[in-house]
Amino acid sequence: MSALTLAASAAGTAHAAGAVRADNRVPLPDIPALVIPALGDTLIMVGVTMAIVVLVGIPLGAIVHNLGPDGLFPHRAGHTVLSWIISIGRSLPFLVLMASIIPFTRLITGTNIGIPAAVVPMSIAGIAFFTRIVENSLRSVPREYAKVSIASGGSTVQVIITAQLAEAVPSIIGGLTINTIAMIEYSAIAGTIGAGGIGYVAVTYGYQRFDHAVMIATIIILVATVALTQLLGDRVARALTPASRDRRRAGRGDRGGRTGNGRVAEERMPVAA
Amino acid sequence: MIRLDQLSKVYGSGDAAATVLDRLDLAVDTGRVFAVVGPSGAGKSTLAQCVTLLEKPTSGRVVVNGDDLTALGADDLRVARRRIGTIFQQDGLFSRRTAADNVALPLQYLGVTKAETRARVAELLDRVGLADKAKHYPHQLSGGQRQRVGIARALALRPSVLLSDEATSGLDPDSTASIVRLLRELRDDLGLSILFITHEMDTVLQVADSVARLDHGRIVEQGELTALLRDPDSALGAQLRPARAALPAADGDRVWTVSYAGDVPGDWIGRLGARLAAPIALLGAAVEQIDGVPVGRASLGIPASLVADDVAAALSELGLAVRRAAVASSASKNDVDAQPAAEPAEPAADDLTELIGVRA
């Protein structure tokens, strides 16, 4: 339980920014000074985590997919083992995962509080999540492409990059969006054991001190962050899909904005988590 | 040229083994189009995959320009595959690449410089008549245009063999005709050996120099296209040009089904009537020119009172061969499977007419 004790002391330092009132509530004008740096911490945590997740998850997802029955180098035992490891990573609730790997986290980062300590469990959960997303996106790419690629003289790596990953990019971006939003959520959970960020503020001020104004501020910020992430993800995925780019243009030109937007909603990339 | 020696492909083993290709032999000479036809499930797509070694044959050899591809290891095989350009069904264009980038794919794999790639891609797109579509994405092109891009991509590495796996299936007749024209031009200009796998008999008539029929993993008949068409007993010839239902013969007439086998004079019906001194009824006919050779078939109603041997001799003199296998009325299209596989042969008209046994 040392983590929780440390979390409490971290709370003390963070709080030094605002003046403490008798009822222990943060005055309204001080809320931005409390919440905005916390948002910065959250974005750093999620940003660093997602960079690691993408770097590891894309190759890992490609390997898992290609070890599978429809892959380029099917290998039943290898596929089963990797798949089990990923499933275990996926099946633990994040709080349990985070608590259970504290020794590992400390080994890597030398600490078990703060942003670096949060990034380790978040990356592990995120990699397991993203590997499945990449695998799933690759599965939806027609196998024909790999055949074309092999017949055109492509090496295995060339086939994976050009005929699998490149064709799956919009779908992977869609999955990446879902994954990033999940990581924002995980960062809030990590915040409760002292990682800082929006989640930490929400729990220590909003929940433990019944400070409704802070609670509402964190909620607004989280909703806005998630909505922006989704919007950005959708935009990028669409921009990277030539066919949907055209439809959007056609929708705007011929039928006016409203129909255009309606059609865009229909086209959202189908991504299964 | 490309040659298949005793090529076999067996899936599974023991009791569950399924032989999909059974000791196939075929050869496509330089500058020739060799069509392989057959019903679905005959093994056509497995054949296509074995030729490019996307599937490893169980036994037998694939020989391209004298080199045995089946003997190569993975790396050498990758190099050797570049000698075979493949055109796929549904074109197989990458949806996120422009036409030019799709054509550039094999060059990119090979590590060709950007400038060289650009020049070669422009040349290839020009060759297939799509110079103005370089920047278009596949979804902005028609089916026929997409298949042209596929052909340009297949030609990128200057292969000597082109494998077309159902390349025209699913295209409208105009697009099919234009793709076929392009393939024949390429055959002549580049001296390609083209292995054309399809289930569309019409397309075979337009494109092929030779044809083989694949059924249950075996080649049951093969030969020159025109020879098969002129052989009245060829099951494949009959499949290639399915007979339309002919008119029924009048009472007292016997039905004769004849094929053009030699130099048939244009006014042969009149001549036949004069020669036999009897009225000749034309019950059904199709005459056309394929590869510069007249090909035709006709059902005739000839009085049964005439001596069959005389009629046969008269037909033979006019360069016509009589179908001997079955009664004409039931000899329409789809009974060919029931017939024994004919030997691939280029029989002279005289040989055939000697074989005639006249059926009632």
XYZ file of C-alpha atoms in Angstrom:
633
model
C 0.000 0.000 0.000
C 3.019 2.231 -0.140
C 1.781 3.535 -3.441
C -1.294 5.022 -1.883
C 0.661 6.707 0.897
C 2.926 8.230 -1.682
C -0.077 9.308 -3.673
C -1.343 11.203 -0.696
C 1.905 13.093 -0.328
C 1.920 13.873 -4.044
C -1.533 15.310 -3.547
C -0.178 17.632 -0.924
C 2.423 19.142 -3.220
C 0.093 19.555 -6.134
C -2.338 21.342 -3.947
C 0.139 23.964 -2.917
C -0.830 25.929 -6.024
C -4.232 26.966 -4.718
C -5.114 28.641 -1.458
C -6.813 26.274 0.976
C -10.147 27.445 2.260
C -11.896 26.360 5.413
C -14.212 24.033 3.528
C -11.208 22.687 1.654
C -12.619 23.718 -1.729
C -10.603 25.306 -4.513
C -11.865 28.839 -5.316
C -13.254 29.087 -8.837
C -10.551 31.436 -10.169
C -7.891 28.936 -9.054
C -9.410 25.983 -10.856
C -7.643 26.612 -14.204
C -4.258 26.786 -12.445
C -4.991 23.386 -10.943
C -6.594 21.690 -13.918
C -4.551 22.929 -16.876
C -1.149 21.642 -15.691
C -2.920 18.386 -14.833
C -4.206 18.197 -18.396
C -0.628 18.754 -19.556
C 0.495 15.800 -17.427
C -2.265 13.636 -18.861
C -1.318 14.540 -22.419
C 2.351 13.751 -21.755
C 1.467 10.402 -20.175
C -0.862 9.459 -23.020
C 1.496 10.825 -25.678
C 4.552 8.942 -24.463
C 2.491 5.799 -23.931
C 0.971 5.936 -27.407
C 4.380 6.458 -29.019
C 5.619 3.265 -27.337
C 2.353 1.461 -28.120
C 2.580 2.255 -31.842
C 6.272 1.394 -32.093
C 5.755 -1.994 -30.485
C 2.123 -2.721 -31.384
C 2.396 -2.387 -35.163
C 5.241 -4.878 -35.650
C 3.770 -7.173 -33.003
C 0.310 -7.021 -34.565
C 1.817 -7.771 -37.990
C 3.715 -10.735 -36.566
C 0.680 -12.155 -34.782
C -1.447 -11.761 -37.904
C 1.109 -13.430 -40.140
C 1.696 -16.300 -37.724
C -2.032 -16.972 -37.956
C -3.695 -19.329 -40.435
C -4.172 -16.576 -43.050
C -0.723 -15.109 -42.613
C 2.479 -15.175 -44.621
C 4.307 -17.506 -42.237
C 1.639 -19.511 -40.408
C 2.915 -21.143 -37.249
C 0.305 -22.598 -34.981
C 2.343 -22.883 -31.774
C 3.926 -19.449 -32.114
C 0.573 -17.882 -32.859
C -1.094 -19.563 -29.903
C 1.597 -18.544 -27.429
C 1.694 -14.902 -28.549
C -2.046 -14.767 -28.688
C -2.325 -16.047 -25.107
C 0.166 -13.530 -23.797
C -1.771 -10.711 -25.442
C -5.055 -12.053 -24.145
C -3.714 -12.103 -20.607
C -2.622 -8.486 -20.999
C -6.082 -7.653 -22.310
C -8.013 -9.530 -19.677
C -6.607 -7.935 -16.506
C -8.486 -4.843 -15.357
C -6.071 -1.947 -15.615
C -6.014 -1.269 -11.881
C -5.041 -4.880 -11.173
C -2.443 -4.891 -13.936
C -0.934 -1.675 -12.655
C -0.720 -2.864 -9.066
C 0.592 -6.299 -9.980
C 3.536 -5.068 -12.046
C 4.805 -2.471 -9.562
C 8.095 -4.383 -9.020
C 8.655 -4.448 -12.777
C 7.802 -0.762 -13.044
C 10.256 0.076 -10.306
C 12.918 -2.018 -11.992
C 12.562 -0.076 -15.231
C 11.918 3.463 -14.000
C 13.383 3.330 -10.506
C 10.143 4.684 -9.054
C 6.534 3.714 -8.667
C 4.938 7.135 -8.705
C 4.698 9.911 -11.212
C 4.455 9.966 -14.973
C 7.298 7.521 -15.750
C 5.764 4.949 -13.420
C 2.356 5.362 -15.049
C 3.746 4.997 -18.548
C 4.956 1.432 -17.925
C 1.608 -0.221 -17.071
C -0.203 1.999 -19.571
C 2.171 0.894 -22.333
C 1.732 -2.757 -21.471
C -2.059 -2.496 -21.476
C -1.930 -0.309 -24.584
C 0.350 -2.668 -26.523
C -1.922 -5.626 -25.805
C -4.901 -3.573 -26.951
C -3.247 -2.141 -30.032
C -1.730 -5.440 -31.144
C -5.247 -6.839 -31.396
C -6.417 -3.759 -33.261
C -3.591 -4.052 -35.788
C -4.199 -7.783 -36.168
C -7.872 -7.143 -36.749
C -7.192 -4.375 -39.270
C -4.789 -6.602 -41.191
C -7.337 -9.390 -41.249
C -9.752 -7.131 -43.092
C -7.246 -6.434 -45.882
C -8.035 -8.753 -48.827
C -5.475 -11.563 -49.072
C -5.353 -10.891 -52.790
C -3.078 -7.929 -52.096
C -0.431 -10.138 -50.510
C -0.593 -12.460 -53.519
C -0.175 -9.545 -55.905
C 2.731 -8.344 -53.848
C 4.478 -11.726 -53.764
C 3.906 -12.257 -57.475
C 5.421 -8.803 -58.081
C 8.624 -9.959 -56.406
C 8.130 -8.486 -52.931
C 10.069 -9.839 -49.945
C 8.169 -10.786 -46.802
C 8.897 -7.437 -45.167
C 7.944 -5.583 -48.352
C 4.711 -7.544 -48.561
C 3.819 -6.741 -44.953
C 4.557 -3.052 -45.361
C 3.057 -2.402 -48.790
C 0.298 -4.986 -49.121
C -0.862 -5.303 -45.528
C -0.024 -2.306 -43.347
C -0.275 0.359 -46.045
C -3.704 -0.877 -47.097
C -4.853 -1.079 -43.477
C -3.705 2.433 -42.540
C -7.157 4.062 -42.319
C -8.441 1.173 -40.241
C -5.362 1.249 -37.992
C -5.801 5.013 -37.509
C -9.397 4.367 -36.492
C -8.165 1.797 -33.986
C -5.449 4.114 -32.798
C -8.134 6.685 -31.984
C -10.052 4.168 -29.886
C -6.824 3.124 -28.231
C -5.812 6.700 -27.412
C -9.174 7.348 -25.809
C -8.793 4.188 -23.750
C -5.366 5.425 -22.667
C -6.822 8.762 -21.537
C -9.150 6.699 -19.371
C -6.259 4.564 -18.094
C -4.264 7.706 -17.284
C -7.084 8.748 -14.967
C -6.882 5.388 -13.222
C -3.104 5.716 -13.008
C -3.653 9.159 -11.537
C -5.350 7.648 -8.526
C -2.123 5.950 -7.492
C -0.084 9.058 -7.805
C 0.720 9.539 -11.452
C -0.782 13.022 -11.526
C -2.894 14.301 -14.384
C -6.580 14.998 -14.725
C -7.659 11.736 -13.152
C -5.668 12.461 -10.053
C -7.253 15.915 -9.691
C -10.711 14.482 -10.223
C -10.237 11.817 -7.559
C -8.418 13.843 -4.890
C -10.378 17.082 -5.219
C -13.646 16.115 -6.803
C -14.226 12.767 -5.159
C -12.351 12.764 -1.867
C -13.148 16.387 -0.969
C -16.569 16.642 -2.597
C -15.358 19.657 -4.587
C -18.043 19.687 -7.257
C -16.606 22.625 -9.156
C -13.296 20.798 -9.674
C -15.140 17.615 -10.532
C -17.208 19.364 -13.187
C -14.105 21.106 -14.588
C -12.270 17.777 -14.940
C -15.301 16.186 -16.552
C -15.570 18.994 -19.085
C -11.881 18.726 -19.885
C -11.985 14.942 -20.259
C -15.070 15.046 -22.477
C -13.512 17.764 -24.638
C -10.197 15.899 -24.914
C -11.886 12.650 -25.920
C -14.171 14.410 -28.400
C -11.239 16.208 -29.995
C -9.241 12.988 -30.203
C -12.135 11.233 -31.922
C -12.668 14.103 -34.331
C -8.999 14.238 -35.218
C -8.810 10.452 -35.646
C -11.833 10.434 -37.949
C -10.447 13.289 -40.012
C -7.069 11.635 -40.463
C -8.530 8.224 -41.279
C -10.767 9.783 -43.896
C -7.984 11.879 -45.377
C -5.949 8.694 -45.826
C -8.728 6.820 -47.648
C -8.777 7.945 -51.297
C -12.293 6.643 -51.953
C -13.847 8.370 -48.959
C -11.997 11.606 -49.736
C -13.757 11.693 -53.066
C -17.156 10.882 -51.704
C -16.817 13.690 -49.212
C -15.897 16.114 -51.943
C -18.785 14.927 -54.081
C -21.166 15.179 -51.137
C -20.161 18.770 -50.499
C -20.237 19.797 -54.117
C -23.482 18.263 -55.266
C -25.671 18.029 -52.255
C -24.611 20.702 -49.822
C -23.033 20.394 -46.409
C -25.806 18.589 -44.644
C -25.957 15.573 -46.843
C -22.202 15.645 -46.946
C -22.000 15.307 -43.196
C -24.616 12.586 -43.162
C -22.623 10.576 -45.627
C -19.443 11.098 -43.699
C -21.058 9.614 -40.629
C -22.020 6.520 -42.599
C -18.518 6.094 -43.838
C -16.824 6.032 -40.494
C -14.276 3.274 -40.563
C -15.654 0.108 -39.059
C -13.138 -0.746 -36.385
C -13.601 -3.489 -33.880
C -11.656 -3.138 -30.680
C 8.328 -19.869 -73.210
C 6.838 -21.696 -70.281
C 6.417 -25.426 -69.861
C 4.703 -27.508 -67.218
C 6.013 -31.054 -66.765
C 3.808 -33.532 -64.942
C 2.668 -30.806 -62.582
C 0.667 -32.156 -59.644
C -0.823 -30.559 -56.581
C -2.265 -32.626 -53.761
C -3.817 -31.045 -50.688
C -3.834 -33.003 -47.456
C -2.436 -36.469 -47.102
C -3.490 -40.058 -46.555
C -7.197 -40.685 -46.881
C -8.000 -36.983 -46.875
C -5.692 -36.236 -49.815
C -7.365 -34.316 -52.610
C -5.629 -34.226 -55.960
C -6.363 -30.838 -57.458
C -3.890 -31.001 -60.324
C -3.026 -34.367 -61.797
C 0.193 -34.579 -63.827
C -0.404 -31.647 -66.156
C 1.749 -31.227 -69.234
C 1.548 -28.130 -71.304
C 3.817 -25.747 -73.133
C 3.297 -22.166 -74.254
C 5.691 -21.097 -76.978
C 7.042 -17.592 -77.340
C 4.512 -15.316 -78.981
C 1.558 -17.594 -78.313
C -1.580 -17.358 -76.219
C -2.491 -20.612 -74.561
C -5.924 -20.691 -72.936
C -6.885 -23.092 -70.185
C -10.619 -23.477 -69.749
C -12.690 -25.538 -67.404
C -15.636 -25.465 -65.053
C -15.252 -24.034 -61.574
C -13.570 -26.511 -59.307
C -11.515 -27.939 -62.174
C -8.307 -26.645 -60.617
C -7.811 -23.497 -62.694
C -6.914 -21.160 -59.861
C -4.654 -23.757 -58.257
C -2.927 -24.064 -61.616
C -2.424 -20.297 -61.728
C -0.971 -20.285 -58.229
C 1.323 -23.208 -58.966
C 2.672 -21.540 -62.098
C 3.825 -18.509 -60.097
C 4.690 -20.841 -57.219
C 2.457 -18.973 -54.824
C 1.479 -22.555 -54.089
C 4.262 -25.082 -54.154
C 3.466 -27.939 -56.532
C 3.494 -31.380 -54.914
C 5.477 -32.747 -57.827
C 6.416 -31.876 -61.375
C 8.185 -28.858 -62.774
C 7.476 -25.346 -63.945
C 10.086 -24.395 -66.532
C 10.443 -20.816 -67.773
C 12.939 -20.203 -70.570
C 14.696 -23.426 -69.685
C 15.003 -22.710 -65.944
C 13.250 -25.010 -63.530
C 11.496 -22.706 -61.050
C 10.413 -25.545 -58.799
C 14.033 -26.290 -57.943
C 14.739 -22.806 -56.602
C 15.019 -21.673 -52.993
C 12.967 -18.822 -51.593
C 15.340 -15.998 -52.574
C 16.082 -17.269 -56.062
C 12.410 -17.906 -56.514
C 11.627 -14.293 -55.748
C 14.004 -13.253 -58.501
C 12.688 -15.900 -60.893
C 9.083 -14.850 -60.329
C 9.926 -11.540 -61.929
C 10.018 -13.327 -65.273
C 6.334 -14.111 -64.937
C 3.960 -11.169 -64.965
C 0.622 -11.989 -63.400
C -2.713 -10.368 -64.145
C -5.255 -11.117 -61.472
C -8.975 -11.457 -61.410
C -10.394 -8.243 -59.893
C -7.126 -6.523 -60.924
C -5.699 -6.554 -57.359
C -4.836 -2.866 -57.440
C -3.902 -1.358 -54.086
C -6.706 1.014 -53.185
C -4.490 3.624 -51.561
C -2.064 3.930 -54.454
C -2.589 5.855 -57.665
C -2.483 4.032 -60.977
C 1.131 5.124 -61.424
C 2.114 3.968 -57.934
C 0.435 0.628 -58.519
C 2.407 0.111 -61.715
C 5.562 1.163 -59.869
C 5.115 -1.513 -57.194
C 7.357 -4.225 -58.685
C 9.995 -1.594 -59.520
C 9.863 -0.310 -55.969
C 10.421 -3.859 -54.663
C 13.368 -4.235 -56.955
C 14.883 -0.977 -55.714
C 14.821 0.872 -59.033
C 15.666 4.581 -58.716
C 12.863 7.116 -58.617
C 13.725 8.726 -61.934
C 13.959 5.392 -63.714
C 10.721 4.226 -62.133
C 8.931 7.359 -63.259
C 10.103 6.942 -66.828
C 9.218 3.246 -66.958
C 5.786 3.793 -65.376
C 4.974 6.550 -67.870
C 6.018 4.263 -70.716
C 3.904 1.379 -69.379
C 0.793 3.466 -68.782
C 1.181 4.866 -72.263
C 1.495 1.332 -73.628
C -1.848 0.318 -72.103
C -3.479 3.583 -73.186
C -3.840 5.181 -69.770
C -1.178 7.892 -69.896
C -3.750 10.450 -68.724
C -4.892 8.401 -65.720
C -1.572 8.170 -63.877
C -2.779 10.184 -60.886
C -6.144 8.423 -60.609
C -6.921 6.054 -57.767
C -8.385 2.637 -58.577
C -11.898 3.607 -57.493
C -11.828 6.424 -60.053
C -11.217 3.980 -62.914
C -13.591 1.648 -64.741
C -13.160 -2.116 -64.510
C -11.471 -2.273 -67.891
C -9.123 0.592 -67.030
C -8.206 -1.044 -63.728
C -7.358 -4.254 -65.525
C -5.158 -2.265 -67.925
C -3.300 -0.856 -64.952
C -2.954 -4.449 -63.715
C -1.474 -5.431 -67.060
C 0.950 -2.488 -66.970
C 2.049 -3.591 -63.507
C 2.507 -7.172 -64.695
C 4.752 -5.904 -67.505
C 6.840 -3.611 -65.290
C 9.782 -5.997 -64.941
C 9.763 -7.026 -68.617
C 8.625 -10.613 -68.047
C 8.744 -13.173 -70.824
C 5.633 -14.947 -69.610
C 2.289 -13.402 -68.762
C -0.149 -15.338 -66.617
C -3.727 -14.152 -66.794
C -5.886 -15.613 -64.051
C -9.523 -14.898 -64.963
C -8.401 -11.411 -65.937
C -11.482 -10.658 -68.000
C -14.033 -12.374 -65.794
C -16.525 -9.861 -64.523
C -15.754 -7.271 -67.197
C -18.404 -6.116 -69.646
C -18.067 -7.362 -73.248
C -16.536 -4.120 -74.549
C -13.886 -4.019 -71.830
C -13.172 -7.710 -72.338
C -12.710 -7.142 -76.064
C -10.332 -4.239 -75.466
C -8.293 -6.190 -72.900
C -8.079 -9.127 -75.298
C -6.947 -6.826 -78.093
C -4.286 -5.392 -75.822
C -3.041 -8.842 -74.836
C -2.730 -9.902 -78.457
C -0.838 -6.731 -79.298
C 1.502 -7.352 -76.395
C 1.975 -10.938 -77.463
C 3.108 -9.760 -80.884
C 5.103 -6.684 -79.822
C 6.915 -8.204 -76.861
C 6.954 -11.848 -77.925
C 5.210 -12.882 -74.723
C 4.034 -16.354 -73.908
C 0.601 -15.827 -72.411
C -1.106 -18.437 -70.268
C -4.736 -17.363 -70.208
C -6.858 -19.067 -67.595
C -10.590 -18.460 -67.867
C -14.020 -20.002 -67.738
C -15.339 -17.766 -70.505
C -15.477 -19.648 -73.795
C -16.267 -16.515 -75.789
C -13.080 -14.855 -74.627
C -11.048 -17.915 -75.575
C -12.294 -17.613 -79.156
C -11.067 -14.021 -79.226
C -7.689 -14.488 -77.583
C -6.283 -17.982 -77.842
C -3.900 -19.651 -80.264
C -4.188 -22.963 -78.425
C -6.626 -24.254 -75.856
C -6.641 -26.934 -73.188
C -9.624 -28.094 -71.218
C -9.011 -28.796 -67.571
C -11.435 -31.054 -65.768
C -11.010 -32.616 -62.337
C -7.364 -31.591 -62.329
C -6.510 -33.210 -65.661
C -6.107 -31.817 -69.119
C -8.702 -33.808 -70.997
C -8.190 -32.227 -74.400
C -5.863 -29.698 -75.941
C -4.906 -28.403 -79.337
C -4.791 -25.485 -81.717
C -7.913 -23.389 -81.417
C -8.851 -23.529 -85.089
C -8.108 -27.253 -85.340
C -10.394 -27.942 -82.382
C -13.130 -25.799 -83.878
C -12.874 -27.587 -87.198
C -12.962 -31.013 -85.577
C -16.639 -31.956 -85.412
C -15.922 -34.573 -82.740
C -13.975 -32.335 -80.424
C -15.823 -31.899 -77.138
C -13.795 -28.789 -76.463
C -14.486 -27.440 -79.935
C -18.203 -27.926 -79.321
C -17.968 -26.250 -75.912
C -16.175 -23.292 -77.398
C -18.960 -22.750 -79.858
C -22.076 -24.174 -78.265
C -24.674 -25.061 -80.864
C -27.925 -23.186 -80.727
C -31.055 -25.283 -80.936
C -31.621 -26.192 -84.587
C -34.969 -26.453 -86.328
C -36.552 -29.910 -86.319
C -36.097 -31.917 -89.500
C -39.087 -32.466 -91.766
C -40.636 -35.928 -91.963
C -38.540 -38.197 -94.103
C -35.427 -36.144 -93.596
C -32.398 -37.155 -91.609
C -30.404 -34.584 -89.641
C -26.726 -34.195 -90.533
C -24.451 -32.036 -88.465
C -21.377 -30.855 -90.331
C -18.362 -28.702 -89.595
C -16.081 -26.755 -91.881
C -12.958 -28.850 -92.181
C -11.291 -27.761 -95.412
C -11.726 -25.118 -98.079
C -15.457 -24.921 -98.121
C -16.943 -23.012 -101.066
C -19.351 -20.271 -100.091
C -22.192 -21.750 -102.115
C -21.788 -25.255 -100.739
C -25.473 -25.769 -99.914
C -26.455 -25.173 -103.512
C -23.672 -27.409 -104.723
C -24.641 -30.144 -102.300
C -28.253 -30.013 -103.515
C -27.102 -30.241 -107.111
C -24.665 -33.049 -106.371
C -27.265 -35.146 -104.528
C -30.129 -33.999 -106.728
C -32.222 -33.546 -103.611
C -33.575 -30.616 -101.601
C -31.356 -29.641 -98.685
C -32.947 -27.999 -95.666
C -30.800 -25.689 -93.550
C -31.884 -26.221 -89.939
C -29.253 -24.199 -88.133
C -25.819 -22.773 -88.855
C -23.035 -20.546 -87.607
C -20.185 -19.462 -89.821
C -17.374 -17.091 -88.907
C -13.715 -16.399 -89.334
C -11.392 -17.004 -86.389
C -7.718 -16.163 -86.669
C -8.153 -15.847 -90.409
C -9.580 -19.341 -90.715
C -13.199 -19.926 -91.704
C -14.981 -21.926 -89.042
C -18.524 -23.095 -89.322
C -21.094 -25.610 -88.367
C -24.453 -26.432 -89.812
C -27.379 -28.766 -89.230
C -28.899 -29.992 -92.459
C -32.072 -31.873 -93.228
C -31.345 -34.346 -96.064
C -33.889 -36.912 -97.351
C -33.388 -40.180 -95.484
C -33.963 -42.045 -98.716
C -30.507 -41.142 -99.987
C -27.657 -43.569 -99.384
C -25.754 -42.340 -96.362
C -22.353 -43.092 -97.848
C -23.143 -40.983 -100.905
C -24.192 -38.064 -98.751
C -21.040 -38.409 -96.651
C -18.871 -38.507 -99.751
C -20.575 -35.445 -101.188
C -20.060 -33.513 -97.938
C -16.479 -34.591 -97.786
C -15.831 -33.318 -101.310
C -17.093 -29.917 -100.209
C -14.661 -29.846 -97.295
C -17.246 -30.602 -94.646
C -16.799 -33.076 -91.801
C -19.727 -34.931 -90.291
C -20.151 -35.255 -86.614
C -20.220 -38.919 -85.795
C -20.563 -39.108 -82.059
C -24.193 -38.617 -81.251
C -27.578 -38.104 -82.759
C -27.684 -34.571 -83.974
C -30.766 -33.554 -82.077
C -29.187 -34.369 -78.724
C -25.746 -33.216 -79.692
C -26.305 -29.704 -78.514
C -24.078 -28.117 -75.992
C -23.715 -29.750 -72.646
C -23.504 -33.437 -73.267
C -19.811 -33.191 -73.942
C -18.782 -34.307 -70.486
C -20.263 -37.685 -71.149
C -18.062 -38.233 -74.151
C -14.676 -39.816 -74.016
C -11.871 -37.314 -74.201
C -10.715 -36.982 -77.760
C -7.034 -37.033 -78.524
C -5.606 -33.632 -79.273
C -5.128 -33.861 -82.973
C -5.166 -31.840 -86.106
C -6.981 -34.232 -88.346
C -7.210 -33.668 -92.050
C -10.708 -33.514 -93.377
C -10.326 -36.782 -95.270
C -9.333 -38.754 -92.193
C -12.398 -37.578 -90.432
C -14.880 -38.297 -93.109
C -13.528 -41.799 -93.361
C -14.430 -42.293 -89.750
C -17.990 -41.306 -90.308
C -20.558 -43.745 -89.171
C -23.883 -42.280 -89.985
C -26.265 -42.123 -87.119
C -29.948 -42.414 -87.512
